[in-house]
Amino acid sequence: MKITAAITGVGAYVPDYVLTNAELEKMVDTTDEWIMSRTGIRERRILKGENQGASVMGIKAVQQLLAKTGTKPEEVELLICATTTPDMLFPATANIISNGVGITKAFSFDMNAACSTFLFALATGAQYIQAGTHKKVIVVGADKMSSIVDYTDRANCILFGDGAAAVLLEPSTDGFGILDQVLRTDGSGEAYLHQKAGGSRRPPSHATVDAKEHYIYQEGATVFKFAVKSMADVAAQVMERNHLGKDDVAWLVPHQANKRIIDATANRMGVGPEKVMLNIDRYGNTTNGTIPLCLADYESQLRRGDNLVLAAFGGGFTWGSIYLKWAYDGDKVAAGK
């Protein structure tokens, strides 16, 4: 029988500190009305404190996931961390998370494809399940975007927040789980959305720090146009390849970068707003946390057999879409059944 990789549980964590638009009005020349009308963001969460990296949030998300699914740490065979803001260049943040939750009989590694990484990591984790070599794989999306945001740059500081969420993948022979994917990259996008320094090309130095080259750089208009077209195209392609009409899709799960991009993707798919997972207003763009955080927030509304279309776009450029069939009734998990 054909084996597919089904999501059998979700865990999530966001920091306590809430950065509101009102607070940003005191930091840069902006207004709540301007931010809301252009992005749909009302507030975002920020991880405060010394020596606090993406792994801190990833550990809490995985701990919740293990508890909710009744999974023992030693049962996990692979953990992949999707992150653009690793704790350090090495060891992998995935290793730190595994150690933090007591996962000792698995291998783990990081992936980085900017905001599309969670989708790429989900597709990668699914391959281990489908090959029949692994039965329990965790994929974590965790990013501390506040660590690479310039809070004097009004164009970027309004967009990003911190957060993490994780999913458990297990084998299914009933047709549930990840059924199709379209994943793409275009390296010419490097010029429009990147972090200039901090890697081997431009290692950290007094000059790079003084020039603020360790923060996010983007040409907003170009990125917006490319993101709208790319996310909409791959989401529509996944629907066409799987003969899905708008009435067949239970939920669109889009990367939460900008509400106007989300609306454009939904319109291209013909999906109404009632079928679009949305939490950008509360979290902003948490990069690789956005899609799994949506799954966590909407888990109680998900039903076994629901058709979900996931779509994302990231810097550099990367983008993609995944079609999956949901494997369990989320309301029963929320009720503790």
mmCIF file of C-alpha atoms in Angstrom:
data_model
loop_
_atom_site.group_PDB
_atom_site.id
_atom_site.type_symbol
_atom_site.label_atom_id
_atom_site.label_comp_id
_atom_site.label_asym_id
_atom_site.label_seq_id
_atom_site.Cartn_x
_atom_site.Cartn_y
_atom_site.Cartn_z
ATOM 1 C CA MET A 1 0.000 0.000 0.000
ATOM 2 C CA LYS A 2 1.189 3.534 -0.746
ATOM 3 C CA ILE A 3 2.610 5.323 2.279
ATOM 4 C CA THR A 4 2.023 9.051 2.695
ATOM 5 C CA ALA A 5 3.242 11.408 5.407
ATOM 6 C CA ALA A 6 0.385 12.711 7.536
ATOM 7 C CA ILE A 7 0.483 15.506 10.079
ATOM 8 C CA THR A 8 -0.728 13.892 13.317
ATOM 9 C CA GLY A 9 -0.153 16.758 15.744
ATOM 10 C CA VAL A 10 0.785 20.419 16.116
ATOM 11 C CA GLY A 11 2.541 22.381 18.877
ATOM 12 C CA ALA A 12 3.254 26.097 19.078
ATOM 13 C CA TYR A 13 4.833 28.855 21.125
ATOM 14 C CA VAL A 14 4.970 32.642 20.920
ATOM 15 C CA PRO A 15 6.754 34.947 23.392
ATOM 16 C CA ASP A 16 4.801 36.903 25.986
ATOM 17 C CA TYR A 17 5.986 40.379 24.978
ATOM 18 C CA VAL A 18 3.549 42.116 22.608
ATOM 19 C CA LEU A 19 4.902 44.852 20.332
ATOM 20 C CA THR A 20 1.899 46.919 19.251
ATOM 21 C CA ASN A 21 1.515 49.422 16.455
ATOM 22 C CA ALA A 22 1.051 52.096 19.122
ATOM 23 C CA GLU A 23 4.508 51.314 20.497
ATOM 24 C CA LEU A 24 6.019 51.404 17.004
ATOM 25 C CA GLU A 25 4.484 54.851 16.482
ATOM 26 C CA LYS A 26 6.834 56.045 19.252
ATOM 27 C CA MET A 27 9.871 54.403 17.632
ATOM 28 C CA VAL A 28 9.551 55.383 13.961
ATOM 29 C CA ASP A 29 7.509 57.717 11.765
ATOM 30 C CA THR A 30 4.447 55.543 11.192
ATOM 31 C CA THR A 31 0.825 55.138 12.299
ATOM 32 C CA ASP A 32 -1.460 52.291 13.223
ATOM 33 C CA GLU A 33 -3.718 53.134 10.274
ATOM 34 C CA TRP A 34 -0.796 53.078 7.814
ATOM 35 C CA ILE A 35 0.472 49.716 9.091
ATOM 36 C CA MET A 36 -2.955 48.074 9.172
ATOM 37 C CA SER A 37 -3.977 49.300 5.713
ATOM 38 C CA ARG A 38 -0.781 48.082 4.045
ATOM 39 C CA THR A 39 0.047 44.929 5.971
ATOM 40 C CA GLY A 40 -2.894 43.860 8.139
ATOM 41 C CA ILE A 41 -0.617 43.678 11.205
ATOM 42 C CA ARG A 42 -1.870 44.990 14.551
ATOM 43 C CA GLU A 43 0.771 43.511 16.863
ATOM 44 C CA ARG A 44 3.639 41.035 16.934
ATOM 45 C CA ARG A 45 5.426 38.961 19.623
ATOM 46 C CA ILE A 46 9.064 39.621 20.564
ATOM 47 C CA LEU A 47 11.452 37.273 22.390
ATOM 48 C CA LYS A 48 13.178 39.305 25.102
ATOM 49 C CA GLY A 49 16.128 38.456 27.349
ATOM 50 C CA GLU A 50 19.797 37.644 27.113
ATOM 51 C CA ASN A 51 21.037 34.505 25.352
ATOM 52 C CA GLN A 52 17.595 33.752 23.925
ATOM 53 C CA GLY A 53 17.609 32.326 20.407
ATOM 54 C CA ALA A 54 15.183 30.621 18.054
ATOM 55 C CA SER A 55 15.838 27.305 19.805
ATOM 56 C CA VAL A 56 14.164 28.577 22.993
ATOM 57 C CA MET A 57 10.868 28.891 21.130
ATOM 58 C CA GLY A 58 11.445 25.714 19.130
ATOM 59 C CA ILE A 59 11.959 23.708 22.318
ATOM 60 C CA LYS A 60 8.710 24.953 23.822
ATOM 61 C CA ALA A 61 6.793 24.209 20.598
ATOM 62 C CA VAL A 62 8.173 20.661 20.401
ATOM 63 C CA GLN A 63 7.513 20.041 24.095
ATOM 64 C CA GLN A 64 3.880 20.961 23.562
ATOM 65 C CA LEU A 65 3.722 18.771 20.452
ATOM 66 C CA LEU A 66 5.124 15.743 22.270
ATOM 67 C CA ALA A 67 2.704 16.234 25.164
ATOM 68 C CA LYS A 68 -0.356 16.649 22.930
ATOM 69 C CA THR A 69 0.429 13.587 20.816
ATOM 70 C CA GLY A 70 1.637 11.396 23.677
ATOM 71 C CA THR A 71 4.951 10.912 21.891
ATOM 72 C CA LYS A 72 8.048 10.001 23.864
ATOM 73 C CA PRO A 73 11.224 11.891 22.885
ATOM 74 C CA GLU A 74 13.085 8.630 22.254
ATOM 75 C CA GLU A 75 10.467 7.622 19.673
ATOM 76 C CA VAL A 76 11.381 10.528 17.378
ATOM 77 C CA GLU A 77 13.723 9.474 14.565
ATOM 78 C CA LEU A 78 14.336 12.780 12.786
ATOM 79 C CA LEU A 79 13.920 16.466 13.619
ATOM 80 C CA ILE A 80 14.257 19.181 10.969
ATOM 81 C CA CYS A 81 14.358 22.827 11.973
ATOM 82 C CA ALA A 82 13.279 25.388 9.384
ATOM 83 C CA THR A 83 14.916 28.657 10.386
ATOM 84 C CA THR A 84 16.401 31.801 8.906
ATOM 85 C CA THR A 85 17.690 32.954 12.298
ATOM 86 C CA PRO A 86 19.611 29.999 13.771
ATOM 87 C CA ASP A 87 21.054 30.367 17.250
ATOM 88 C CA MET A 88 24.532 30.230 15.669
ATOM 89 C CA LEU A 89 26.179 29.009 12.471
ATOM 90 C CA PHE A 90 26.881 25.690 14.172
ATOM 91 C CA PRO A 91 25.790 23.519 15.792
ATOM 92 C CA ALA A 92 22.433 23.322 14.055
ATOM 93 C CA THR A 93 19.494 24.812 15.930
ATOM 94 C CA ALA A 94 17.784 21.460 15.314
ATOM 95 C CA ASN A 95 20.485 19.792 17.415
ATOM 96 C CA ILE A 96 19.958 22.290 20.235
ATOM 97 C CA ILE A 97 16.190 21.718 20.139
ATOM 98 C CA SER A 98 16.617 17.936 20.134
ATOM 99 C CA ASN A 99 18.916 18.127 23.134
ATOM 100 C CA GLY A 100 16.553 20.501 24.914
ATOM 101 C CA VAL A 101 13.578 18.140 24.693
ATOM 102 C CA GLY A 102 15.467 14.883 25.275
ATOM 103 C CA ILE A 103 15.389 13.530 21.727
ATOM 104 C CA THR A 104 18.399 11.204 21.819
ATOM 105 C CA LYS A 105 17.722 8.524 19.203
ATOM 106 C CA ALA A 106 17.353 10.724 16.147
ATOM 107 C CA PHE A 107 19.404 12.786 13.743
ATOM 108 C CA SER A 108 18.563 16.413 13.176
ATOM 109 C CA PHE A 109 19.505 19.252 10.869
ATOM 110 C CA ASP A 110 18.583 22.797 9.856
ATOM 111 C CA MET A 111 17.204 24.032 6.549
ATOM 112 C CA ASN A 112 17.200 27.616 5.278
ATOM 113 C CA ALA A 113 15.232 28.839 2.284
ATOM 114 C CA ALA A 114 14.047 32.068 3.914
ATOM 115 C CA CYS A 115 10.269 32.236 4.458
ATOM 116 C CA SER A 116 9.631 29.125 2.329
ATOM 117 C CA THR A 117 11.795 26.879 4.483
ATOM 118 C CA PHE A 118 8.974 25.322 6.480
ATOM 119 C CA LEU A 119 7.365 24.070 3.255
ATOM 120 C CA PHE A 120 10.693 22.777 1.944
ATOM 121 C CA ALA A 121 11.401 21.069 5.286
ATOM 122 C CA LEU A 122 7.906 19.580 5.402
ATOM 123 C CA ALA A 123 8.399 18.109 1.925
ATOM 124 C CA THR A 124 11.820 16.792 2.945
ATOM 125 C CA GLY A 125 10.557 15.197 6.134
ATOM 126 C CA ALA A 126 7.747 13.564 4.177
ATOM 127 C CA GLN A 127 10.270 11.763 1.978
ATOM 128 C CA TYR A 128 11.670 9.857 4.953
ATOM 129 C CA ILE A 129 8.164 8.745 5.882
ATOM 130 C CA GLN A 130 7.213 7.805 2.324
ATOM 131 C CA ALA A 131 10.420 5.808 1.878
ATOM 132 C CA GLY A 132 9.369 3.642 4.794
ATOM 133 C CA THR A 133 12.597 4.285 6.709
ATOM 134 C CA HIS A 134 11.146 6.559 9.410
ATOM 135 C CA LYS A 135 7.862 6.555 11.341
ATOM 136 C CA LYS A 136 8.064 9.705 13.481
ATOM 137 C CA VAL A 137 9.508 12.912 12.036
ATOM 138 C CA ILE A 138 9.202 16.373 13.585
ATOM 139 C CA VAL A 139 9.408 19.540 11.497
ATOM 140 C CA VAL A 140 9.872 22.783 13.447
ATOM 141 C CA GLY A 141 9.543 26.299 12.096
ATOM 142 C CA ALA A 142 11.262 28.745 14.449
ATOM 143 C CA ASP A 143 12.500 32.279 13.891
ATOM 144 C CA LYS A 144 13.590 35.199 16.038
ATOM 145 C CA MET A 145 13.194 37.838 13.375
ATOM 146 C CA SER A 146 13.619 40.644 15.916
ATOM 147 C CA SER A 147 17.316 39.703 15.986
ATOM 148 C CA ILE A 148 17.831 40.874 12.380
ATOM 149 C CA VAL A 149 15.372 43.769 12.238
ATOM 150 C CA ASP A 150 16.530 47.397 12.329
ATOM 151 C CA TYR A 151 14.024 49.163 14.573
ATOM 152 C CA THR A 152 14.886 52.514 13.011
ATOM 153 C CA ASP A 153 13.814 51.235 9.566
ATOM 154 C CA ARG A 154 10.104 51.949 9.376
ATOM 155 C CA ALA A 155 9.623 49.907 6.202
ATOM 156 C CA ASN A 156 10.783 46.640 7.784
ATOM 157 C CA CYS A 157 10.386 46.891 11.552
ATOM 158 C CA ILE A 158 6.589 46.907 11.304
ATOM 159 C CA LEU A 159 6.500 43.536 9.525
ATOM 160 C CA PHE A 160 8.257 40.943 11.634
ATOM 161 C CA GLY A 161 7.714 39.057 14.871
ATOM 162 C CA ASP A 162 9.072 36.024 16.705
ATOM 163 C CA GLY A 163 7.484 32.599 17.101
ATOM 164 C CA ALA A 164 7.712 28.863 16.556
ATOM 165 C CA ALA A 165 5.525 25.870 15.838
ATOM 166 C CA ALA A 166 6.101 22.194 15.088
ATOM 167 C CA VAL A 167 4.290 19.291 13.442
ATOM 168 C CA LEU A 168 4.629 15.538 13.800
ATOM 169 C CA LEU A 169 4.692 13.474 10.601
ATOM 170 C CA GLU A 170 3.690 9.804 10.696
ATOM 171 C CA PRO A 171 2.884 7.190 8.014
ATOM 172 C CA SER A 172 -0.617 6.863 6.600
ATOM 173 C CA THR A 173 -1.944 4.241 4.219
ATOM 174 C CA ASP A 174 -5.434 5.764 4.084
ATOM 175 C CA GLY A 175 -4.682 8.580 1.666
ATOM 176 C CA PHE A 176 -4.136 11.285 4.283
ATOM 177 C CA GLY A 177 -1.147 13.606 4.490
ATOM 178 C CA ILE A 178 1.046 15.296 1.904
ATOM 179 C CA LEU A 179 -0.205 14.418 -1.575
ATOM 180 C CA ASP A 180 1.524 16.898 -3.885
ATOM 181 C CA GLN A 181 3.964 19.797 -3.920
ATOM 182 C CA VAL A 182 5.344 22.496 -6.197
ATOM 183 C CA LEU A 183 8.580 24.036 -4.884
ATOM 184 C CA ARG A 184 10.595 26.677 -6.720
ATOM 185 C CA THR A 185 13.638 28.970 -6.443
ATOM 186 C CA ASP A 186 15.012 31.856 -8.500
ATOM 187 C CA GLY A 187 18.422 33.011 -7.314
ATOM 188 C CA SER A 188 18.203 36.278 -9.246
ATOM 189 C CA GLY A 189 15.972 37.463 -6.411
ATOM 190 C CA GLU A 190 19.019 37.783 -4.164
ATOM 191 C CA ALA A 191 19.380 41.435 -5.075
ATOM 192 C CA TYR A 192 15.943 42.355 -3.758
ATOM 193 C CA LEU A 193 15.687 40.559 -0.409
ATOM 194 C CA HIS A 194 18.727 39.509 1.608
ATOM 195 C CA GLN A 195 20.977 40.052 4.610
ATOM 196 C CA LYS A 196 24.169 41.664 3.359
ATOM 197 C CA ALA A 197 26.671 40.504 5.989
ATOM 198 C CA GLY A 198 27.261 37.777 8.518
ATOM 199 C CA GLY A 199 28.119 34.937 6.155
ATOM 200 C CA SER A 200 31.373 33.835 4.519
ATOM 201 C CA ARG A 201 31.131 36.462 1.766
ATOM 202 C CA ARG A 202 31.075 39.339 4.240
ATOM 203 C CA PRO A 203 32.039 38.059 7.696
ATOM 204 C CA PRO A 204 31.100 40.207 10.691
ATOM 205 C CA SER A 205 33.350 43.212 11.245
ATOM 206 C CA HIS A 206 33.157 46.665 12.767
ATOM 207 C CA ALA A 207 32.516 47.986 9.259
ATOM 208 C CA THR A 208 29.579 45.654 8.566
ATOM 209 C CA VAL A 209 28.024 46.348 11.956
ATOM 210 C CA ASP A 210 28.418 50.105 11.607
ATOM 211 C CA ALA A 211 26.834 49.938 8.141
ATOM 212 C CA LYS A 212 23.862 47.994 9.548
ATOM 213 C CA GLU A 213 24.491 45.148 7.115
ATOM 214 C CA HIS A 214 23.324 42.451 9.523
ATOM 215 C CA TYR A 215 19.692 43.503 9.196
ATOM 216 C CA ILE A 216 17.032 42.561 6.653
ATOM 217 C CA TYR A 217 17.314 44.431 3.354
ATOM 218 C CA GLN A 218 14.528 44.406 0.816
ATOM 219 C CA GLU A 219 13.204 46.392 -2.096
ATOM 220 C CA GLY A 220 9.599 46.245 -1.033
ATOM 221 C CA ALA A 221 7.800 46.981 -4.302
ATOM 222 C CA THR A 222 9.738 44.360 -6.291
ATOM 223 C CA VAL A 223 9.360 41.738 -3.587
ATOM 224 C CA PHE A 224 5.638 42.424 -3.264
ATOM 225 C CA LYS A 225 4.981 42.005 -6.999
ATOM 226 C CA PHE A 226 7.006 38.798 -7.225
ATOM 227 C CA ALA A 227 5.437 37.351 -4.069
ATOM 228 C CA VAL A 228 1.882 38.001 -5.257
ATOM 229 C CA LYS A 229 2.442 36.293 -8.588
ATOM 230 C CA SER A 230 4.565 33.417 -7.279
ATOM 231 C CA MET A 231 2.373 32.332 -4.365
ATOM 232 C CA ALA A 232 -0.775 32.611 -6.450
ATOM 233 C CA ASP A 233 0.738 30.679 -9.374
ATOM 234 C CA VAL A 234 1.944 27.657 -7.390
ATOM 235 C CA ALA A 235 -1.226 27.447 -5.293
ATOM 236 C CA ALA A 236 -3.315 27.457 -8.468
ATOM 237 C CA GLN A 237 -0.985 24.896 -10.065
ATOM 238 C CA VAL A 238 -1.359 22.501 -7.141
ATOM 239 C CA MET A 239 -5.145 22.796 -7.381
ATOM 240 C CA GLU A 240 -5.138 22.179 -11.137
ATOM 241 C CA ARG A 241 -2.798 19.178 -10.909
ATOM 242 C CA ASN A 242 -5.046 17.549 -8.330
ATOM 243 C CA HIS A 243 -8.352 18.521 -9.955
ATOM 244 C CA LEU A 244 -9.382 20.617 -6.973
ATOM 245 C CA GLY A 245 -12.067 23.219 -7.423
ATOM 246 C CA LYS A 246 -12.597 26.088 -5.019
ATOM 247 C CA ASP A 247 -15.315 24.110 -3.240
ATOM 248 C CA ASP A 248 -12.935 21.189 -2.690
ATOM 249 C CA VAL A 249 -10.460 23.280 -0.692
ATOM 250 C CA ALA A 250 -11.303 23.467 3.002
ATOM 251 C CA TRP A 251 -8.452 25.823 3.905
ATOM 252 C CA LEU A 252 -5.766 27.947 2.311
ATOM 253 C CA VAL A 253 -2.802 28.101 4.709
ATOM 254 C CA PRO A 254 -0.677 31.006 3.429
ATOM 255 C CA HIS A 255 2.615 32.398 4.650
ATOM 256 C CA GLN A 256 1.722 35.457 6.727
ATOM 257 C CA ALA A 257 3.909 38.099 5.083
ATOM 258 C CA ASN A 258 1.341 40.699 4.076
ATOM 259 C CA LYS A 259 -2.440 40.533 4.030
ATOM 260 C CA ARG A 260 -2.592 41.955 0.510
ATOM 261 C CA ILE A 261 -0.412 39.072 -0.746
ATOM 262 C CA ILE A 262 -2.650 36.593 1.084
ATOM 263 C CA ASP A 263 -5.784 38.151 -0.423
ATOM 264 C CA ALA A 264 -4.304 38.005 -3.934
ATOM 265 C CA THR A 265 -3.461 34.306 -3.528
ATOM 266 C CA ALA A 266 -6.956 33.512 -2.262
ATOM 267 C CA ASN A 267 -8.541 35.435 -5.125
ATOM 268 C CA ARG A 268 -6.466 33.542 -7.704
ATOM 269 C CA MET A 269 -7.614 30.253 -6.141
ATOM 270 C CA GLY A 270 -11.219 31.414 -5.984
ATOM 271 C CA VAL A 271 -11.256 30.755 -2.236
ATOM 272 C CA GLY A 272 -13.365 33.003 -0.019
ATOM 273 C CA PRO A 273 -11.981 34.724 3.100
ATOM 274 C CA GLU A 274 -13.821 32.262 5.333
ATOM 275 C CA LYS A 275 -11.444 29.549 4.096
ATOM 276 C CA VAL A 276 -8.207 31.476 4.620
ATOM 277 C CA MET A 277 -6.152 30.931 7.775
ATOM 278 C CA LEU A 278 -5.095 34.326 9.064
ATOM 279 C CA ASN A 279 -3.157 35.360 12.156
ATOM 280 C CA ILE A 280 -0.847 38.024 10.732
ATOM 281 C CA ASP A 281 -2.790 40.642 12.688
ATOM 282 C CA ARG A 282 -1.554 39.129 15.990
ATOM 283 C CA TYR A 283 1.905 37.810 15.113
ATOM 284 C CA GLY A 284 3.192 39.665 12.064
ATOM 285 C CA ASN A 285 5.596 37.772 9.817
ATOM 286 C CA THR A 286 7.314 35.107 11.933
ATOM 287 C CA THR A 287 8.965 33.723 8.772
ATOM 288 C CA ASN A 288 9.090 29.934 9.243
ATOM 289 C CA GLY A 289 6.703 30.047 12.150
ATOM 290 C CA THR A 290 3.793 31.440 10.140
ATOM 291 C CA ILE A 291 2.326 28.334 8.479
ATOM 292 C CA PRO A 292 2.609 25.941 11.443
ATOM 293 C CA LEU A 293 1.337 28.688 13.787
ATOM 294 C CA CYS A 294 -1.727 28.936 11.559
ATOM 295 C CA LEU A 295 -2.226 25.158 11.817
ATOM 296 C CA ALA A 296 -1.973 25.419 15.602
ATOM 297 C CA ASP A 297 -4.382 28.353 15.834
ATOM 298 C CA TYR A 298 -6.954 26.698 13.576
ATOM 299 C CA GLU A 299 -6.425 23.111 14.750
ATOM 300 C CA SER A 300 -9.795 22.898 16.530
ATOM 301 C CA GLN A 301 -11.552 23.788 13.246
ATOM 302 C CA LEU A 302 -9.765 21.154 11.156
ATOM 303 C CA ARG A 303 -11.556 17.919 10.261
ATOM 304 C CA ARG A 304 -10.291 14.567 9.099
ATOM 305 C CA GLY A 305 -10.255 14.597 5.293
ATOM 306 C CA ASP A 306 -10.051 18.388 4.893
ATOM 307 C CA ASN A 307 -8.109 19.478 1.810
ATOM 308 C CA LEU A 308 -5.466 22.069 2.714
ATOM 309 C CA VAL A 309 -3.330 24.099 0.314
ATOM 310 C CA LEU A 310 -0.186 25.577 1.890
ATOM 311 C CA ALA A 311 1.647 28.388 0.092
ATOM 312 C CA ALA A 312 4.732 30.478 0.880
ATOM 313 C CA PHE A 313 7.217 32.921 -0.595
ATOM 314 C CA GLY A 314 10.692 33.799 0.683
ATOM 315 C CA GLY A 315 13.754 35.909 -0.016
ATOM 316 C CA GLY A 316 16.320 35.032 -2.534
ATOM 317 C CA PHE A 317 13.728 34.053 -4.098
ATOM 318 C CA THR A 318 12.019 30.853 -2.913
ATOM 319 C CA TRP A 319 8.376 29.849 -3.099
ATOM 320 C CA GLY A 320 6.116 26.829 -3.136
ATOM 321 C CA SER A 321 2.829 25.141 -2.405
ATOM 322 C CA ILE A 322 1.863 21.831 -0.784
ATOM 323 C CA TYR A 323 -1.449 19.983 -1.020
ATOM 324 C CA LEU A 324 -2.289 17.808 1.945
ATOM 325 C CA LYS A 325 -5.306 15.979 3.314
ATOM 326 C CA TRP A 326 -5.753 16.504 7.057
ATOM 327 C CA ALA A 327 -5.577 13.318 9.118
ATOM 328 C CA TYR A 328 -7.550 13.976 12.324
ATOM 329 C CA ASP A 329 -10.392 15.912 13.925
ATOM 330 C CA GLY A 330 -8.731 18.851 15.619
ATOM 331 C CA ASP A 331 -11.626 19.598 17.963
ATOM 332 C CA LYS A 332 -11.099 16.264 19.705
ATOM 333 C CA VAL A 333 -7.473 17.174 20.411
ATOM 334 C CA ALA A 334 -8.529 20.552 21.805
ATOM 335 C CA ALA A 335 -11.077 18.815 24.036
ATOM 336 C CA GLY A 336 -8.450 16.330 25.233
ATOM 337 C CA LYS A 337 -10.221 13.310 23.723
#
